[in-house]
Short mmCIF file of C-alpha atoms in Angstrom, two decimals:
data_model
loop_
_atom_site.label_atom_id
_atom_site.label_comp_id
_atom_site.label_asym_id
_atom_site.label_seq_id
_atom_site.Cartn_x
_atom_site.Cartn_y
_atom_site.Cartn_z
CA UNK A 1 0.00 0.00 0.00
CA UNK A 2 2.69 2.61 0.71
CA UNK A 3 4.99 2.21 -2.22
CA UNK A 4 1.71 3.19 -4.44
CA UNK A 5 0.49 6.41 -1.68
CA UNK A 6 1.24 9.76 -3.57
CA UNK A 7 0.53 12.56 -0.60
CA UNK A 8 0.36 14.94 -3.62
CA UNK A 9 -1.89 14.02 -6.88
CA UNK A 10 -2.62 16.10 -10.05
CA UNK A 11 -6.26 15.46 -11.07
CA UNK A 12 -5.79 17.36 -14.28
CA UNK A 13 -7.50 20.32 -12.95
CA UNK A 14 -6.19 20.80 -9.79
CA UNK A 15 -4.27 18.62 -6.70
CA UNK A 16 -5.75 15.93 -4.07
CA UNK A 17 -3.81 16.07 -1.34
CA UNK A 18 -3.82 13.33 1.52
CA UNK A 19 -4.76 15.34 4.59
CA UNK A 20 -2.13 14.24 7.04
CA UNK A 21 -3.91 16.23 10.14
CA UNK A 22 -6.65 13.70 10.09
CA UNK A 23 -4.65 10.20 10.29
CA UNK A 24 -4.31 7.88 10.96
CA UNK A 25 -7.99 7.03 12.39
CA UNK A 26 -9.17 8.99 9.34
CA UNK A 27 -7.90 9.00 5.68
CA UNK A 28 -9.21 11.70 3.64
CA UNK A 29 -8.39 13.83 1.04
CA UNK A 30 -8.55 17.43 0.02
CA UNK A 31 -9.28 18.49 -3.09
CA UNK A 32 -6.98 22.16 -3.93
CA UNK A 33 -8.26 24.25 -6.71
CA UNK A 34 -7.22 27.74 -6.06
CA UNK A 35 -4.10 29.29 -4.58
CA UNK A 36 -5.52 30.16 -0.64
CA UNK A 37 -7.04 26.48 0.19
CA UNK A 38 -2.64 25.30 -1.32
CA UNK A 39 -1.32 27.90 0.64
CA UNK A 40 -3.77 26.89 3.97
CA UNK A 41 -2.76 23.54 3.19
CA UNK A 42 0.64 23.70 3.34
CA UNK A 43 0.68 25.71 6.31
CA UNK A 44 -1.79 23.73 8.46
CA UNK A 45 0.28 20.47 7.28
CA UNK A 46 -2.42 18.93 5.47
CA UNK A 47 0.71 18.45 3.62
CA UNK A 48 4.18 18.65 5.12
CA UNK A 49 7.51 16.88 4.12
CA UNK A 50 10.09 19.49 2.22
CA UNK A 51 9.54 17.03 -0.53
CA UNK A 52 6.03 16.66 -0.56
CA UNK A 53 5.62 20.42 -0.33
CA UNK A 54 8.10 20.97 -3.09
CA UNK A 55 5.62 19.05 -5.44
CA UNK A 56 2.55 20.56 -4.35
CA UNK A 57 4.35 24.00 -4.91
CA UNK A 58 5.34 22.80 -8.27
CA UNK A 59 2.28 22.11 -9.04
CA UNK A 60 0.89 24.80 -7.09
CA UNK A 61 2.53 27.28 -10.43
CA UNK A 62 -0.02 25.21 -12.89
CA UNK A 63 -3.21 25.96 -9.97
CA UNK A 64 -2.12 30.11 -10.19
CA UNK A 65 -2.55 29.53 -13.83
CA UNK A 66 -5.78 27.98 -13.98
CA UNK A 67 -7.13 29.90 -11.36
CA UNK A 68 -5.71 33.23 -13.28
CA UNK A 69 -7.60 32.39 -16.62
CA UNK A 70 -11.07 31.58 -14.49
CA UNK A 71 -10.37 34.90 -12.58
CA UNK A 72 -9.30 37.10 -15.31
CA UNK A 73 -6.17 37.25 -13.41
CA UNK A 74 -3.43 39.63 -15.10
CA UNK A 75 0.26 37.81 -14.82
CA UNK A 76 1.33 40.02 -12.40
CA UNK A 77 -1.44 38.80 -10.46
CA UNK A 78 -0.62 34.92 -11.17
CA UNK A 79 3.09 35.65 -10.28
CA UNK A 80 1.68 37.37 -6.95
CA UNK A 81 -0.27 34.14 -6.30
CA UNK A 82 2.98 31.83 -6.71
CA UNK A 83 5.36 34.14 -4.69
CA UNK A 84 2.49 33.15 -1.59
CA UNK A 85 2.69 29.76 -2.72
CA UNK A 86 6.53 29.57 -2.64
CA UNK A 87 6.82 31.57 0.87
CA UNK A 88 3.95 29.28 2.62
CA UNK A 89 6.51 27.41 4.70
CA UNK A 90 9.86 29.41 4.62
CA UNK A 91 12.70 26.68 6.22
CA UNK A 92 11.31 23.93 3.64
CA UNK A 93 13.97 24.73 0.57
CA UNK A 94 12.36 22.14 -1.78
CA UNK A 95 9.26 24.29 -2.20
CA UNK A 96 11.10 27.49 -2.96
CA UNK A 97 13.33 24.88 -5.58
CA UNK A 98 10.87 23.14 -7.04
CA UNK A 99 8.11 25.74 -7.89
CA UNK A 100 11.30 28.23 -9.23
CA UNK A 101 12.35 25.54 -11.39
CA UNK A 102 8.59 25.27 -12.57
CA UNK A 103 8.23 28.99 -13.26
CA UNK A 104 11.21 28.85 -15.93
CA UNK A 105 8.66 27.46 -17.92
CA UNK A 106 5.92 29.80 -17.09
CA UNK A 107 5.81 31.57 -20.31
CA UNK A 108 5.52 28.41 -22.15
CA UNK A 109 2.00 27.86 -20.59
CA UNK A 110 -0.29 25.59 -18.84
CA UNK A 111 1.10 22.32 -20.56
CA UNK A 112 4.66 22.84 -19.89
CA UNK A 113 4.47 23.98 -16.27
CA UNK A 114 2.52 20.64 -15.74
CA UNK A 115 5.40 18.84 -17.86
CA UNK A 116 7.25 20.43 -15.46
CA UNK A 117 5.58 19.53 -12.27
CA UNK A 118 4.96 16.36 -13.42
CA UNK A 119 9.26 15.66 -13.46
CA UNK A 120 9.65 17.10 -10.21
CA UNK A 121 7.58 14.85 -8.91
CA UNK A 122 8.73 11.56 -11.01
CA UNK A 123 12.52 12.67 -10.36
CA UNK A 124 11.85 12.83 -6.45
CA UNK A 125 10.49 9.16 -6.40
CA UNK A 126 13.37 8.21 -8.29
CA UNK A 127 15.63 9.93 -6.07
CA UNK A 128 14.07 8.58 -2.69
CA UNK A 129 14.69 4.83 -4.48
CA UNK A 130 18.21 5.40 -5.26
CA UNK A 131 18.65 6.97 -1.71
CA UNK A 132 16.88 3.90 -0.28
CA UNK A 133 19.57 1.78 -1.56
CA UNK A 134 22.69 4.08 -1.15
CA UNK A 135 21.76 4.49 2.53
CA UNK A 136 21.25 0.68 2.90
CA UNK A 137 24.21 -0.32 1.67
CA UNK A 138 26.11 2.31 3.86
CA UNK A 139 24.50 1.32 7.17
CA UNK A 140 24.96 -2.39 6.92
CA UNK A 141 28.89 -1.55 5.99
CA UNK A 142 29.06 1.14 8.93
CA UNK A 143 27.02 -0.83 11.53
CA UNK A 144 29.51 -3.77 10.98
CA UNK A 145 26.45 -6.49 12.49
CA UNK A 146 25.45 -9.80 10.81
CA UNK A 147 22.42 -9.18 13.07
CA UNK A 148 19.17 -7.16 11.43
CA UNK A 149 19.99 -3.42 12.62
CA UNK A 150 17.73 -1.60 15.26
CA UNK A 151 16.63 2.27 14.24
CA UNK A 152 15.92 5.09 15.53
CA UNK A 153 13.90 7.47 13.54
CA UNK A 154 12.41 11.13 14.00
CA UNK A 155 9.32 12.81 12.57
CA UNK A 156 7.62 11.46 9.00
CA UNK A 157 9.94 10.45 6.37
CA UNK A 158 8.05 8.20 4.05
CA UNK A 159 5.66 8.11 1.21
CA UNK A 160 3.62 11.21 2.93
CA UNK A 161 6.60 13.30 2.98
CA UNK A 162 7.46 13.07 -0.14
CA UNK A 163 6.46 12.31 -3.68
CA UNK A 164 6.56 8.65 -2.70
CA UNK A 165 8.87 6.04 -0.80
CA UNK A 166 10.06 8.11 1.10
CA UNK A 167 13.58 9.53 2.21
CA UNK A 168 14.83 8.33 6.12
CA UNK A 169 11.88 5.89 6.04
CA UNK A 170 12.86 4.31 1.98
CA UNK A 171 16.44 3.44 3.97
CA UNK A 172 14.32 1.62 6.51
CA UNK A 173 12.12 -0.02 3.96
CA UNK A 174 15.06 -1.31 2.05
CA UNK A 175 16.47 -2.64 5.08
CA UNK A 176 13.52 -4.85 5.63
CA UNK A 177 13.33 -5.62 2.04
CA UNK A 178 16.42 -7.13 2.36
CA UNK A 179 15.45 -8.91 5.85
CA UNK A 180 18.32 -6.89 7.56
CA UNK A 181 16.05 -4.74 9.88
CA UNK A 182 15.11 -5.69 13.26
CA UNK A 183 12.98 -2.94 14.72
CA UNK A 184 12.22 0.48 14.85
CA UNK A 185 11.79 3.32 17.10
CA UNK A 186 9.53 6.17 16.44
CA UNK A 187 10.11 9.71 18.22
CA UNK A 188 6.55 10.53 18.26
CA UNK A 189 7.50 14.11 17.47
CA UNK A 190 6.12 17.25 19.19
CA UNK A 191 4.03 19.44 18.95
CA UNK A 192 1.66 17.66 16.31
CA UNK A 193 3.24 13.43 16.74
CA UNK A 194 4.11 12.96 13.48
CA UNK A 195 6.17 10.17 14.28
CA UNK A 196 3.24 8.01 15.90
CA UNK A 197 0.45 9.40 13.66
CA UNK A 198 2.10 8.93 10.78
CA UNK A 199 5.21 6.94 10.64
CA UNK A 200 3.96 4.30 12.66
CA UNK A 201 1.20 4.13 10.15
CA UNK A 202 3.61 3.82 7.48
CA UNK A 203 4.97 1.11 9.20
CA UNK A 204 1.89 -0.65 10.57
CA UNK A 205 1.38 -0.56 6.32
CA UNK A 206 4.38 -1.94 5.93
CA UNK A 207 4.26 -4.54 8.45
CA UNK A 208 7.48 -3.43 10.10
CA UNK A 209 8.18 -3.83 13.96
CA UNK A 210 8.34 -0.89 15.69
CA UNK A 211 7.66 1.13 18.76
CA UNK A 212 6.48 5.00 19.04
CA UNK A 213 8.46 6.21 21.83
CA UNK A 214 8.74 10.24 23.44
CA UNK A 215 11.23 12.17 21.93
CA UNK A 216 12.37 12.44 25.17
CA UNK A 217 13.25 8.99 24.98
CA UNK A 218 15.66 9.08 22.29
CA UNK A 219 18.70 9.74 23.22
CA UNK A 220 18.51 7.43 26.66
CA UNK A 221 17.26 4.65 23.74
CA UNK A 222 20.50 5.45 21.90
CA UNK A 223 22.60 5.14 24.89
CA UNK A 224 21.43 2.51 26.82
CA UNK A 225 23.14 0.45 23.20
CA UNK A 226 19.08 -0.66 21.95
CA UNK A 227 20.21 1.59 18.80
CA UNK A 228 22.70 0.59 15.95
CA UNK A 229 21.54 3.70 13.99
CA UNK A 230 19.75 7.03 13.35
CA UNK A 231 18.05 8.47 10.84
CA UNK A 232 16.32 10.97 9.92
CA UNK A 233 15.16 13.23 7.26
CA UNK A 234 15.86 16.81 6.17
CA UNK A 235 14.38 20.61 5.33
CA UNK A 236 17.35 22.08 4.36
CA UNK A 237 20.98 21.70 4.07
CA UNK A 238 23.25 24.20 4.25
CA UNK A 239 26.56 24.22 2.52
CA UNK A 240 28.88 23.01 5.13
CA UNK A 241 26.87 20.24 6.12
CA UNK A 242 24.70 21.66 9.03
CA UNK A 243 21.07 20.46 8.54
CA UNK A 244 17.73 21.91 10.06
CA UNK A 245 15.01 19.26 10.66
CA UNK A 246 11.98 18.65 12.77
CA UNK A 247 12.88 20.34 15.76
CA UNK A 248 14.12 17.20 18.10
CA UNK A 249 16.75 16.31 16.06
CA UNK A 250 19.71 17.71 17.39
CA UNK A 251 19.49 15.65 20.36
CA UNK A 252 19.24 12.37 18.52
CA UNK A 253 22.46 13.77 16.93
CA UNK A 254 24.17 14.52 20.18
CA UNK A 255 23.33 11.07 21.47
CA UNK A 256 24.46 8.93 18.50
CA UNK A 257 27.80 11.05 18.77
CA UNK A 258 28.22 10.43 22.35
CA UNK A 259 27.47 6.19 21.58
CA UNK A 260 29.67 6.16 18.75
CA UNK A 261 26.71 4.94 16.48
CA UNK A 262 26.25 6.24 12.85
CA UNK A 263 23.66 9.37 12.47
CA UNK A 264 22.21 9.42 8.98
CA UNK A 265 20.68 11.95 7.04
CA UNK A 266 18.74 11.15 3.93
CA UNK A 267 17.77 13.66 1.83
CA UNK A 268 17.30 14.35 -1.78
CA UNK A 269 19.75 17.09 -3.75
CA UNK A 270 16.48 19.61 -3.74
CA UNK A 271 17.46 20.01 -0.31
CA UNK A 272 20.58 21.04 -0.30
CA UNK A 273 21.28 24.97 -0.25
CA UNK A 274 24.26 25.77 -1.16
CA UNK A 275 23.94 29.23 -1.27
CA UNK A 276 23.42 29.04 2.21
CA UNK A 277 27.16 28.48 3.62
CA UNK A 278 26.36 27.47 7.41
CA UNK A 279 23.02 26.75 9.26
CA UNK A 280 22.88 30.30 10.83
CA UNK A 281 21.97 31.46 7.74
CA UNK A 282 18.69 28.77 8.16
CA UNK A 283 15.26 30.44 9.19
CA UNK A 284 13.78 28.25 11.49
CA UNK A 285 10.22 28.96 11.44
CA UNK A 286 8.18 30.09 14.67
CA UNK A 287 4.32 27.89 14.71
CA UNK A 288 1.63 29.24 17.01
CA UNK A 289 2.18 29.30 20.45
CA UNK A 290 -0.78 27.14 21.00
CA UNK A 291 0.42 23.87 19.81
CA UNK A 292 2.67 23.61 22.93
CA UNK A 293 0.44 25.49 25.53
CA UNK A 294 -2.70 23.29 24.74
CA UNK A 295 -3.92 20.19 23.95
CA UNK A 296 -6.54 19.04 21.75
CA UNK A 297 -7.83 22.40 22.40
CA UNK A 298 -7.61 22.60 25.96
CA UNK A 299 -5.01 25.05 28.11
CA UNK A 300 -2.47 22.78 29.48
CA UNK A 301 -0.08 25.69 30.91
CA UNK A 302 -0.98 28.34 33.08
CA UNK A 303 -2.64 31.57 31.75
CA UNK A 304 0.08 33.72 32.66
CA UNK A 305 2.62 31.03 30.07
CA UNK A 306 4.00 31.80 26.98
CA UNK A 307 4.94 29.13 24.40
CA UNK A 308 8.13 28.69 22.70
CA UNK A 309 7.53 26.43 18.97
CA UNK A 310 10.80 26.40 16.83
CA UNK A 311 9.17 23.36 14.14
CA UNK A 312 13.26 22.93 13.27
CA UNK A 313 16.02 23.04 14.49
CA UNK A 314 19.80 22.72 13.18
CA UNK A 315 22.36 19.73 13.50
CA UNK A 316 25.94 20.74 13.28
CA UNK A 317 27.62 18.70 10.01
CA UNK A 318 29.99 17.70 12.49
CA UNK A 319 27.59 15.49 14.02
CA UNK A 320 26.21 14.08 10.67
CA UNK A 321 28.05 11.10 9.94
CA UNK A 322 26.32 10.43 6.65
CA UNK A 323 24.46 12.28 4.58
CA UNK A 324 22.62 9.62 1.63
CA UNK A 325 21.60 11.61 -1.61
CA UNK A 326 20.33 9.87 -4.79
CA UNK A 327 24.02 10.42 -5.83
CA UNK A 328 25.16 8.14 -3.23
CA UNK A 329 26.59 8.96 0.60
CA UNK A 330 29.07 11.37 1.98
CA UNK A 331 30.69 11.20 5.33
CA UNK A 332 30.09 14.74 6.42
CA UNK A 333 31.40 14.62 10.12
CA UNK A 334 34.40 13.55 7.79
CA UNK A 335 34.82 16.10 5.96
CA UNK A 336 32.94 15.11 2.33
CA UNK A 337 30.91 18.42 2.51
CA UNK A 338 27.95 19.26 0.01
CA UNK A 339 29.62 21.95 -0.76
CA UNK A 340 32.81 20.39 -2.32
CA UNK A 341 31.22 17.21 -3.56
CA UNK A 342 27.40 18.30 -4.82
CA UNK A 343 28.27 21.93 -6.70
#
């Protein structure tokens, strides 16, 4: 079931997008046909994933279109409508990537801006397969075990974070493809439990064994020795290595640095910045204060409380041991930098 979910669907006249706040109890869809309800989507995280959002923002150039002709839209008004679309989530680098890459063929028209979307989204699947083996293949030659590996993974990585496979998760897969994977552990993720909403129903789909544990959790996990490996996914990737991701991450780092285990990052090129040189130059985006100070609509903290929600935060290259591309894996903590080897 997983290898054939596409979070992000072109229905020829506008997108169907899996609406990720509602699983797993519920799956729905929601059908996008003009610029607000994409930009509300990707916002609210109907659809989230830097890769998932890159292809709905690709596509996202074709909706402006449409939505311009039934409008009477002048093309300074479409281009308005894509510059929201491309500034809806502003850490995620794929969707700023993917929809400029689509608007060198706005001129062309309708046709080849969905020609256009329609590779960014057949390229990413590709990418996330050739990842899935790179990052396999690396693991089982770092981990040095006979023994299926044990995993530690943080946020949503897979098929719904992505065009399909998946990134962190498509390295897990192809471990248990190849009968090498023992178990995994979720981080549930805060503040909206991605990990046990989603990628424990990835898994449940995939029949893999696995527990959803707190984030919290992790890094004792890691170094009471019940973890041969990290990984994780990414939002962007700065030059030198240093990655932001679902805020959480940095501790998983920390921990698999202080075991001595590998920490992976899996991530497709569209992620990489390299204009950016180091992750200061990253803008970690600030959610509502609300999704920490309440819950499921209810005041958890006192009145007088303010909340503090970074969604990312940033991992220091020299605690990535790996990072797996769909060119293959360099050892960043090593000194194999993205900036050398992907320019």
């Amino acid at each position: 079931m997983s290898q054939e979910l596409r979070a992000v669907d072109w229905t020829g006249t506008g997108l169907t997008l899996i609406d990720q706040t509602r699983l797993p109890h519920h799956t729905e869809t929601v059908d996008v046909r003009d610029v607000d309800t994409l930009v509300d989507a990707i916002q609210r995280l109907v659809v989230r994933g830097a890769p998932a959002i890159g292809a709905a923002g690709a596509y996202g150039v074709a909706l402006a279109l449409i939505q311009g002709e039934r409008e009477g839209w002048s093309e300074a008004q479409v281009r308005k409508a894509v510059a929201r679309i491309r500034e809806a989530r502003p850490t995620a680098v794929n969707l700023m990537v993917c929809v400029d890459r689509v608007m060198t063929r706005f001129t062309e028209g309708l046709d080849a801006v969905l020609e256009e979307a329609a590779a960014v989204q057949r390229e990413d699947v590709d990418a996330n397969r050739a990842m899935g083996g790179y990052g396999a293949d690396w693991l089982l030659k770092k981990a040095g075990e006979d023994r299926p590996l044990r995993i530690l993974t943080h946020c949503n990585t897979g098929a719904l974070a992505t065009a399909g496979w998946g990134t962190a998760l498509g390295v897990i897969r192809e471990l248990h493809a190849r009968g090498r994977l023992e178990v995994v552990y979720a981080d549930e993720t805060r503040p909206l439990l991605q990990g046990s909403r989603l990628t424990a129903w990835e898994l449940v789909q995939e029949g893999i064994p696995h527990y959803v544990q707190a984030d919290a959790a992790a890094a004792g996990t890691i170094l009471r020795g019940e973890v041969d490996a990290a990984i994780v996914g990414a939002d962007r990737i700065a030059a030198n290595g240093d990655t932001a991701n679902k805020v959480g991450t940095v501790g998983v780092a920390l921990a698999c640095a202080y075991a001595g285990i590998p920490f992976l990052v899996a991530a497709p090129t569209t992620t990489v910045d390299l204009s950016t040189p180091t992750g200061d130059g990253i803008h970690i985006e600030l959610r509502g204060e609300d999704e920490v100070l309440e819950w499921a609509g209810v005041r958890t903290a006192p009145a007088g409380s303010r909340g503090h929600n970074p969604a990312f935060d940033v991992t220091p290259g020299r605690l990535v041991t790996g990072l797996v591309t769909e060119r293959g894996v360099l050892e960043v903590s090593a000194g194999e930098l993205p900036g050398d080897r992907l320019s």
